[in-house]
């Protein structure tokens, strides 16, 4: 019984910290929105400290790889002075695509927490399941749906505005 209570308390703390860090990712997504970029934001955390933060910059940089996750991974690698980002957690407002999922696996990110699912390009279970394929040497833990409504609404509003 004490063990169950201990697990329940740690889940609550984890849920609270997941939401707290997702709010930081949402702040990054809003920066993208201000620059007419698809509003996706990402933060990478190690031991409760943010070591990478970014937003989509494909239009600004004219670079198809300038997704929030890719930029944040580069920053985190610089901060850790290593390409292996073991022990880190990535918070991203949209389920990572195939490119980003591959980079997450290669960087050995321990855990990925995302907001909105991506039914068109998601690679953490929506369209593909890159980390769950069982064929790769690293499988990050994943949790989706954290502040999903807020993350999804930001994207819906952006695309609605772009269509007008």
XYZ file of N, CA, C and O in Angstrom:
656
model
N 0.829 -1.196 0.000
C 0.000 0.000 0.000
C 0.871 1.258 0.000
O 0.612 2.181 -0.745
N 1.902 1.268 0.840
C 2.800 2.426 0.865
C 3.470 2.614 -0.491
O 3.662 3.730 -0.949
N 3.821 1.502 -1.142
C 4.444 1.578 -2.468
C 3.491 2.197 -3.480
O 3.880 3.020 -4.296
N 2.196 1.804 -3.452
C 1.216 2.385 -4.364
C 1.090 3.877 -4.128
O 1.036 4.662 -5.067
N 1.046 4.289 -2.851
C 0.928 5.695 -2.519
C 2.149 6.465 -3.025
O 2.028 7.543 -3.573
N 3.323 5.883 -2.856
C 4.556 6.510 -3.325
C 4.507 6.709 -4.838
O 4.827 7.764 -5.356
N 4.058 5.679 -5.575
C 3.952 5.776 -7.026
C 2.938 6.824 -7.444
O 3.152 7.553 -8.393
N 1.813 6.896 -6.728
C 0.790 7.878 -7.055
C 1.340 9.286 -6.870
O 1.120 10.153 -7.690
N 2.084 9.515 -5.783
C 2.642 10.834 -5.547
C 3.660 11.207 -6.615
O 3.687 12.330 -7.075
N 4.498 10.266 -7.021
C 5.482 10.574 -8.045
C 4.801 10.852 -9.380
O 5.267 11.685 -10.146
N 3.696 10.175 -9.667
C 2.973 10.460 -10.892
C 2.432 11.882 -10.864
O 2.497 12.587 -11.848
N 1.912 12.311 -9.734
C 1.374 13.657 -9.622
C 2.467 14.687 -9.849
O 2.295 15.630 -10.601
N 3.610 14.494 -9.212
C 4.733 15.410 -9.404
C 5.151 15.408 -10.871
O 5.384 16.453 -11.465
N 5.244 14.223 -11.480
C 5.625 14.112 -12.876
C 4.622 14.833 -13.763
O 5.003 15.561 -14.675
N 3.325 14.631 -13.491
C 2.291 15.297 -14.276
C 2.419 16.805 -14.170
O 2.330 17.518 -15.165
N 2.659 17.301 -12.947
C 2.797 18.739 -12.739
C 4.027 19.279 -13.450
O 3.965 20.327 -14.090
N 5.153 18.582 -13.355
C 6.352 19.078 -14.027
C 6.209 18.956 -15.543
O 6.675 19.829 -16.273
N 5.542 17.903 -16.014
C 5.294 17.780 -17.456
C 4.486 18.973 -17.955
O 4.801 19.559 -18.992
N 3.451 19.346 -17.229
C 2.635 20.494 -17.637
C 3.442 21.792 -17.565
O 3.339 22.641 -18.446
N 4.240 21.924 -16.533
C 5.049 23.132 -16.361
C 6.031 23.303 -17.523
O 6.142 24.391 -18.102
N 6.732 22.234 -17.880
C 7.677 22.323 -18.993
C 6.964 22.440 -20.337
O 7.478 23.097 -21.249
N 5.775 21.833 -20.465
C 5.013 21.990 -21.708
C 4.589 23.449 -21.884
O 4.532 23.948 -23.012
N 4.325 24.144 -20.801
C 3.993 25.571 -20.904
C 5.177 26.360 -21.458
O 4.988 27.319 -22.216
N 6.389 25.955 -21.117
C 7.567 26.598 -21.698
C 7.655 26.311 -23.201
O 8.008 27.194 -23.992
N 7.324 25.089 -23.589
C 7.302 24.737 -25.019
C 6.222 25.546 -25.741
O 6.437 26.003 -26.871
N 5.084 25.749 -25.094
C 4.019 26.574 -25.683
C 4.486 28.017 -25.871
O 4.145 28.659 -26.875
N 5.265 28.526 -24.941
C 5.814 29.880 -25.082
C 6.711 29.957 -26.318
O 6.690 30.955 -27.053
N 7.485 28.910 -26.556
C 8.317 28.857 -27.761
C 7.442 28.805 -29.015
O 7.730 29.480 -30.003
N 6.367 28.026 -28.966
C 5.452 27.921 -30.112
C 4.848 29.283 -30.446
O 4.672 29.621 -31.624
N 4.548 30.064 -29.418
C 3.987 31.403 -29.654
C 5.008 32.313 -30.345
O 4.638 33.199 -31.122
N 6.284 32.103 -30.093
C 7.331 32.863 -30.801
C 7.281 32.542 -32.288
O 7.459 33.427 -33.133
N 7.065 31.274 -32.610
C 6.942 30.874 -34.015
C 5.741 31.562 -34.651
O 5.823 32.057 -35.777
N 4.645 31.592 -33.928
C 3.415 32.224 -34.406
C 3.673 33.689 -34.746
O 3.222 34.185 -35.784
N 4.428 34.368 -33.899
C 4.747 35.777 -34.135
C 5.557 35.982 -35.404
O 5.590 37.079 -35.955
N 6.239 34.939 -35.872
C 7.066 35.031 -37.079
C 6.406 34.337 -38.281
O 7.067 34.038 -39.272
N 5.097 34.052 -38.160
C 4.347 33.357 -39.216
C 4.933 31.997 -39.561
O 4.906 31.554 -40.705
N 5.493 31.349 -38.556
C 5.975 29.973 -38.680
C 4.915 29.060 -38.078
O 4.142 29.489 -37.215
N 4.879 27.803 -38.494
C 3.975 26.837 -37.870
C 4.312 26.802 -36.384
O 5.463 26.571 -36.014
N 3.321 27.063 -35.519
C 3.605 27.228 -34.088
C 3.866 25.923 -33.345
O 2.998 25.351 -32.698
N 5.108 25.471 -33.454
C 5.567 24.308 -32.705
C 6.745 24.770 -31.868
O 7.651 25.435 -32.377
N 6.708 24.423 -30.586
C 7.788 24.784 -29.685
C 8.316 23.565 -28.964
O 7.608 22.561 -28.820
N 9.556 23.656 -28.515
C 10.217 22.515 -27.886
C 11.194 22.991 -26.822
O 11.868 24.006 -27.015
N 11.239 22.274 -25.715
C 12.297 22.461 -24.728
C 12.862 21.097 -24.365
O 12.141 20.099 -24.368
N 14.145 21.066 -24.067
C 14.799 19.841 -23.615
C 15.334 20.112 -22.221
O 15.974 21.143 -21.972
N 15.054 19.165 -21.323
C 15.336 19.348 -19.902
C 16.263 18.244 -19.404
O 16.094 17.073 -19.751
N 17.224 18.647 -18.574
C 18.102 17.712 -17.883
C 18.127 18.128 -16.420
O 18.449 19.285 -16.115
N 17.767 17.205 -15.540
C 17.775 17.489 -14.096
C 17.017 18.777 -13.758
O 17.522 19.643 -13.041
N 15.836 18.929 -14.313
C 14.944 20.081 -14.073
C 15.451 21.405 -14.628
O 14.904 22.454 -14.313
N 16.496 21.386 -15.439
C 17.004 22.607 -16.071
C 16.828 22.516 -17.580
O 17.132 21.486 -18.186
N 16.378 23.600 -18.183
C 16.226 23.653 -19.635
C 17.611 23.828 -20.246
O 18.341 24.766 -19.913
N 17.975 22.901 -21.141
C 19.284 22.972 -21.805
C 19.154 23.208 -23.301
O 20.155 23.347 -24.002
N 17.919 23.241 -23.806
C 17.664 23.542 -25.210
C 16.238 24.038 -25.344
O 15.342 23.527 -24.675
N 16.046 25.052 -26.156
C 14.693 25.559 -26.408
C 14.651 26.149 -27.801
O 15.614 26.789 -28.227
N 13.551 25.902 -28.498
C 13.465 26.384 -29.867
C 12.023 26.365 -30.357
O 11.149 25.761 -29.733
N 11.835 27.002 -31.489
C 10.550 26.976 -32.181
C 10.832 26.734 -33.660
O 11.966 26.889 -34.116
N 9.798 26.339 -34.395
C 9.962 26.089 -35.826
C 10.503 27.335 -36.520
O 10.044 28.450 -36.248
N 11.462 27.123 -37.431
C 12.050 28.238 -38.169
C 12.299 27.876 -39.633
O 13.225 28.385 -40.259
N 11.463 26.999 -40.178
C 11.670 26.566 -41.563
C 11.581 27.720 -42.553
O 12.391 27.810 -43.474
N 10.593 28.589 -42.387
C 10.432 29.723 -43.308
C 11.549 30.742 -43.109
O 12.167 31.195 -44.075
N 11.822 31.084 -41.871
C 12.839 32.087 -41.548
C 14.213 31.679 -42.064
O 14.923 32.479 -42.678
N 14.591 30.430 -41.815
C 15.918 29.944 -42.200
C 15.950 29.323 -43.599
O 17.021 28.951 -44.078
N 14.756 29.177 -44.197
C 14.638 28.506 -45.507
C 15.310 27.135 -45.461
O 16.106 26.777 -46.326
N 14.983 26.399 -44.407
C 15.622 25.114 -44.135
C 14.546 24.098 -43.754
O 13.893 24.244 -42.725
N 14.357 23.061 -44.563
C 13.317 22.073 -44.255
C 13.582 21.282 -42.973
O 12.671 20.666 -42.434
N 14.813 21.321 -42.474
C 15.127 20.588 -41.240
C 15.024 21.470 -39.990
O 15.279 20.986 -38.885
N 14.635 22.718 -40.138
C 14.616 23.654 -39.005
C 13.342 23.501 -38.164
O 12.658 24.470 -37.861
N 13.070 22.268 -37.781
C 11.966 21.999 -36.860
C 12.424 22.354 -35.450
O 13.626 22.290 -35.136
N 11.490 22.673 -34.596
C 11.806 23.042 -33.210
C 12.650 21.967 -32.534
O 13.633 22.275 -31.843
N 12.291 20.707 -32.747
C 13.013 19.603 -32.098
C 14.465 19.548 -32.540
O 15.368 19.338 -31.723
N 14.703 19.725 -33.824
C 16.069 19.623 -34.358
C 16.954 20.734 -33.805
O 18.104 20.490 -33.414
N 16.416 21.952 -33.738
C 17.177 23.083 -33.225
C 17.452 22.891 -31.734
O 18.568 23.130 -31.255
N 16.439 22.450 -30.991
C 16.604 22.226 -29.551
C 17.606 21.105 -29.270
O 18.389 21.196 -28.315
N 17.613 20.069 -30.091
C 18.586 18.980 -29.927
C 20.006 19.519 -30.102
O 20.907 19.189 -29.324
N 20.216 20.356 -31.106
C 21.537 20.944 -31.330
C 21.966 21.776 -30.124
O 23.117 21.683 -29.662
N 21.060 22.582 -29.596
C 21.380 23.396 -28.417
C 21.706 22.517 -27.210
O 22.663 22.789 -26.476
N 20.908 21.476 -27.002
C 21.135 20.585 -25.857
C 22.478 19.870 -25.980
O 23.196 19.706 -24.989
N 22.823 19.444 -27.185
C 24.110 18.783 -27.403
C 25.263 19.732 -27.096
O 26.262 19.333 -26.494
N 25.101 20.994 -27.481
C 26.128 21.986 -27.147
C 26.233 22.157 -25.639
O 27.338 22.205 -25.090
N 25.083 22.252 -24.967
C 25.080 22.444 -23.513
C 25.718 21.262 -22.784
O 26.434 21.442 -21.804
N 25.459 20.049 -23.280
C 26.001 18.847 -22.640
C 27.404 18.508 -23.140
O 28.048 17.613 -22.598
N 27.830 19.187 -24.200
C 29.105 18.900 -24.852
C 29.206 17.425 -25.238
O 30.235 16.785 -25.059
N 28.091 16.928 -25.777
C 28.017 15.526 -26.198
C 26.837 15.355 -27.150
O 25.866 16.099 -27.073
N 26.929 14.370 -28.016
C 25.795 14.110 -28.899
C 24.783 13.174 -28.249
O 23.637 13.129 -28.669
N 25.209 12.441 -27.250
C 24.280 11.570 -26.522
C 23.582 12.400 -25.450
O 24.214 12.881 -24.521
N 22.288 12.529 -25.584
C 21.507 13.342 -24.646
C 20.809 12.448 -23.621
O 19.635 12.644 -23.289
N 21.562 11.484 -23.114
C 21.018 10.524 -22.151
C 20.538 11.245 -20.900
O 21.164 12.198 -20.437
N 19.396 10.811 -20.395
C 18.833 11.386 -19.184
C 17.976 12.613 -19.412
O 17.462 13.190 -18.459
N 17.823 13.018 -20.663
C 17.047 14.219 -20.951
C 15.584 13.878 -21.260
O 15.252 12.752 -21.626
N 14.746 14.901 -21.131
C 13.346 14.815 -21.529
C 13.066 15.943 -22.501
O 13.444 17.088 -22.251
N 12.419 15.605 -23.605
C 12.007 16.596 -24.592
C 10.518 16.862 -24.403
O 9.731 15.932 -24.304
N 10.167 18.146 -24.385
C 8.766 18.575 -24.357
C 8.511 19.310 -25.660
O 9.205 20.283 -25.982
N 7.528 18.836 -26.413
C 7.245 19.445 -27.710
C 5.724 19.528 -27.888
O 4.997 18.620 -27.488
N 5.272 20.628 -28.469
C 3.839 20.888 -28.541
C 3.104 20.026 -29.561
O 1.886 19.897 -29.483
N 3.815 19.447 -30.505
C 3.211 18.588 -31.533
C 3.992 17.281 -31.618
O 5.237 17.295 -31.550
N 3.293 16.193 -31.789
C 3.935 14.884 -31.936
C 5.028 14.952 -33.004
O 4.787 15.431 -34.114
N 6.234 14.501 -32.688
C 7.340 14.587 -33.646
C 7.073 13.820 -34.948
O 6.420 12.780 -34.965
N 7.635 14.370 -36.030
C 7.561 13.740 -37.356
C 8.637 12.654 -37.459
O 9.410 12.434 -36.528
N 8.716 12.021 -38.612
C 9.686 10.943 -38.839
C 11.126 11.448 -38.686
O 11.947 10.804 -38.028
N 11.432 12.597 -39.274
C 12.793 13.140 -39.168
C 13.166 13.389 -37.712
O 14.241 12.986 -37.254
N 12.268 14.046 -36.990
C 12.556 14.381 -35.593
C 12.590 13.137 -34.719
O 13.435 13.029 -33.824
N 11.709 12.182 -34.987
C 11.715 10.932 -34.219
C 13.044 10.203 -34.413
O 13.621 9.680 -33.456
N 13.551 10.204 -35.640
C 14.852 9.590 -35.900
C 15.961 10.282 -35.135
O 16.822 9.635 -34.535
N 15.939 11.609 -35.121
C 16.965 12.370 -34.394
C 16.855 12.126 -32.887
O 17.872 12.025 -32.200
N 15.638 12.005 -32.383
C 15.422 11.727 -30.958
C 16.040 10.380 -30.583
O 16.733 10.253 -29.577
N 15.803 9.380 -31.411
C 16.362 8.051 -31.163
C 17.892 8.110 -31.228
O 18.578 7.600 -30.338
N 18.432 8.744 -32.259
C 19.883 8.814 -32.422
C 20.553 9.601 -31.290
O 21.684 9.288 -30.899
N 19.851 10.608 -30.748
C 20.405 11.420 -29.663
C 20.257 10.737 -28.300
O 20.766 11.240 -27.313
N 19.564 9.618 -28.267
C 19.367 8.861 -27.012
C 18.584 9.648 -25.959
O 18.824 9.538 -24.764
N 17.641 10.478 -26.419
C 16.786 11.200 -25.482
C 15.956 10.178 -24.717
O 15.379 9.269 -25.307
N 15.935 10.298 -23.400
C 15.291 9.298 -22.550
C 13.768 9.311 -22.667
O 13.136 8.262 -22.689
N 13.188 10.505 -22.745
C 11.736 10.616 -22.656
C 11.247 11.750 -23.539
O 11.889 12.802 -23.614
N 10.112 11.531 -24.197
C 9.494 12.569 -25.026
C 8.070 12.774 -24.542
O 7.293 11.818 -24.427
N 7.743 14.026 -24.263
C 6.399 14.404 -23.846
C 5.888 15.370 -24.907
O 6.533 16.380 -25.191
N 4.750 15.030 -25.529
C 4.221 15.925 -26.556
C 2.775 16.299 -26.247
O 2.090 15.625 -25.491
N 2.365 17.394 -26.847
C 1.022 17.913 -26.633
C 0.026 17.289 -27.593
O -0.541 16.233 -27.332
N -0.163 17.916 -28.747
C -1.150 17.465 -29.725
C -0.605 16.314 -30.569
O 0.562 16.318 -30.962
N -1.458 15.357 -30.840
C -1.109 14.288 -31.782
C -1.112 14.876 -33.192
O -1.793 15.867 -33.459
N -0.350 14.263 -34.089
C -0.303 14.720 -35.482
C -0.798 13.598 -36.388
O -0.024 12.719 -36.786
N -2.087 13.620 -36.734
C -2.664 12.534 -37.533
C -2.173 12.486 -38.978
O -2.439 11.521 -39.691
N -1.429 13.508 -39.419
C -0.922 13.532 -40.791
C 0.538 13.127 -40.907
O 0.961 12.619 -41.931
N 1.332 13.377 -39.849
C 2.768 13.108 -39.958
C 3.397 12.614 -38.660
O 4.611 12.508 -38.583
N 2.606 12.323 -37.650
C 3.145 11.920 -36.359
C 3.880 10.590 -36.410
O 3.386 9.623 -36.986
N 5.052 10.549 -35.795
C 5.872 9.335 -35.827
C 6.068 8.725 -34.444
O 6.970 7.940 -34.219
N 5.187 9.089 -33.505
C 5.185 8.481 -32.180
C 3.875 7.730 -31.965
O 3.378 7.651 -30.854
N 3.321 7.192 -33.052
C 2.140 6.354 -32.944
C 0.970 6.756 -33.810
O 0.130 5.923 -34.123
N 0.884 8.010 -34.232
C -0.270 8.436 -35.029
C -0.249 7.879 -36.446
O -1.225 7.304 -36.908
N 0.850 8.076 -37.147
C 1.002 7.553 -38.511
C 2.063 6.458 -38.527
O 1.870 5.398 -39.104
N 3.178 6.737 -37.886
C 4.275 5.792 -37.728
C 4.570 5.666 -36.240
O 4.151 6.502 -35.447
N 5.321 4.636 -35.878
C 5.772 4.512 -34.497
C 7.258 4.178 -34.517
O 7.664 3.048 -34.290
N 8.042 5.198 -34.830
C 9.492 5.014 -34.955
C 10.105 4.458 -33.668
O 10.783 3.429 -33.704
N 9.866 5.076 -32.505
C 10.517 4.543 -31.301
C 9.978 3.186 -30.872
O 10.692 2.420 -30.238
N 8.766 2.869 -31.244
C 8.172 1.594 -30.845
C 8.369 0.475 -31.844
O 7.825 -0.623 -31.672
N 9.163 0.734 -32.875
C 9.311 -0.272 -33.934
C 10.007 -1.542 -33.454
O 9.845 -2.594 -34.052
N 10.800 -1.435 -32.399
C 11.534 -2.599 -31.907
C 12.763 -2.937 -32.721
O 13.472 -3.885 -32.414
N 13.028 -2.175 -33.768
C 14.169 -2.465 -34.633
C 15.340 -1.520 -34.401
O 16.380 -1.663 -35.015
N 15.154 -0.556 -33.515
C 16.203 0.426 -33.273
C 16.889 0.154 -31.940
O 16.331 -0.516 -31.070
N 18.074 0.716 -31.769
C 18.866 0.428 -30.569
C 18.462 1.256 -29.351
O 18.986 1.050 -28.271
N 17.558 2.211 -29.511
C 17.119 3.040 -28.390
C 15.622 3.278 -28.512
O 15.117 3.542 -29.607
N 14.932 3.186 -27.399
C 13.488 3.427 -27.391
C 13.153 4.427 -26.291
O 13.120 4.075 -25.111
N 12.912 5.687 -26.672
C 12.558 6.671 -25.652
C 11.170 6.387 -25.093
O 10.297 5.897 -25.802
N 10.995 6.699 -23.820
C 9.659 6.659 -23.240
C 8.864 7.782 -23.900
O 9.433 8.799 -24.290
N 7.563 7.616 -23.994
C 6.744 8.655 -24.615
C 5.460 8.868 -23.832
O 4.885 7.922 -23.297
N 5.051 10.121 -23.789
C 3.767 10.487 -23.196
C 3.157 11.571 -24.078
O 3.743 12.625 -24.283
N 1.994 11.302 -24.609
C 1.305 12.277 -25.442
C 0.101 12.860 -24.730
O -0.352 12.350 -23.713
N -0.415 13.950 -25.279
C -1.646 14.538 -24.795
C -1.498 15.539 -23.657
O -2.500 15.978 -23.090
N -0.279 15.945 -23.329
C -0.079 16.918 -22.242
C -0.414 18.308 -22.780
O 0.202 18.771 -23.742
N -1.415 18.933 -22.201
C -1.940 20.227 -22.650
C -2.302 20.182 -24.135
O -2.134 21.159 -24.872
N -2.821 19.030 -24.556
C -3.128 18.796 -25.974
C -4.103 19.812 -26.542
O -3.945 20.260 -27.684
N -5.106 20.171 -25.765
C -6.113 21.103 -26.276
C -5.483 22.463 -26.586
O -5.702 23.027 -27.661
N -4.680 22.970 -25.666
C -4.027 24.258 -25.872
C -3.038 24.201 -27.036
O -2.974 25.107 -27.871
N -2.269 23.126 -27.107
C -1.307 22.959 -28.202
C -2.014 22.866 -29.549
O -1.612 23.504 -30.526
N -3.079 22.080 -29.601
C -3.830 21.890 -30.837
C -4.533 23.155 -31.296
O -4.592 23.448 -32.493
N -5.066 23.907 -30.341
C -5.775 25.139 -30.679
C -4.840 26.158 -31.322
O -5.217 26.841 -32.281
N -3.629 26.241 -30.833
C -2.638 27.147 -31.412
C -2.402 26.805 -32.886
O -2.370 27.685 -33.747
N -2.281 25.516 -33.176
C -2.076 25.066 -34.553
C -3.318 25.305 -35.411
O -3.219 25.806 -36.538
N -4.488 24.971 -34.886
C -5.739 25.179 -35.644
C -5.943 26.640 -35.983
O -6.306 26.986 -37.113
N -5.716 27.528 -35.021
C -5.869 28.963 -35.263
C -4.894 29.448 -36.330
O -5.246 30.242 -37.195
N -3.653 28.959 -36.265
C -2.646 29.349 -37.248
C -3.075 28.937 -38.656
O -3.072 29.753 -39.577
N -3.459 27.682 -38.839
C -3.813 27.205 -40.164
C -5.109 27.835 -40.658
O -5.243 28.120 -41.855
N -6.020 28.124 -39.764
C -7.248 28.811 -40.136
C -6.917 30.213 -40.642
O -7.452 30.664 -41.668
N -6.024 30.898 -39.958
C -5.602 32.246 -40.357
C -4.878 32.200 -41.699
O -5.052 33.081 -42.551
N -4.052 31.186 -41.923
C -3.290 31.076 -43.164
C -4.208 30.828 -44.371
O -3.899 31.264 -45.484
N -5.319 30.132 -44.144
C -6.250 29.849 -45.245
C -7.029 31.084 -45.669
O -7.553 31.115 -46.775
N -7.132 32.068 -44.795
C -7.925 33.274 -45.125
C -7.156 34.250 -45.972
O -6.021 34.338 -46.086
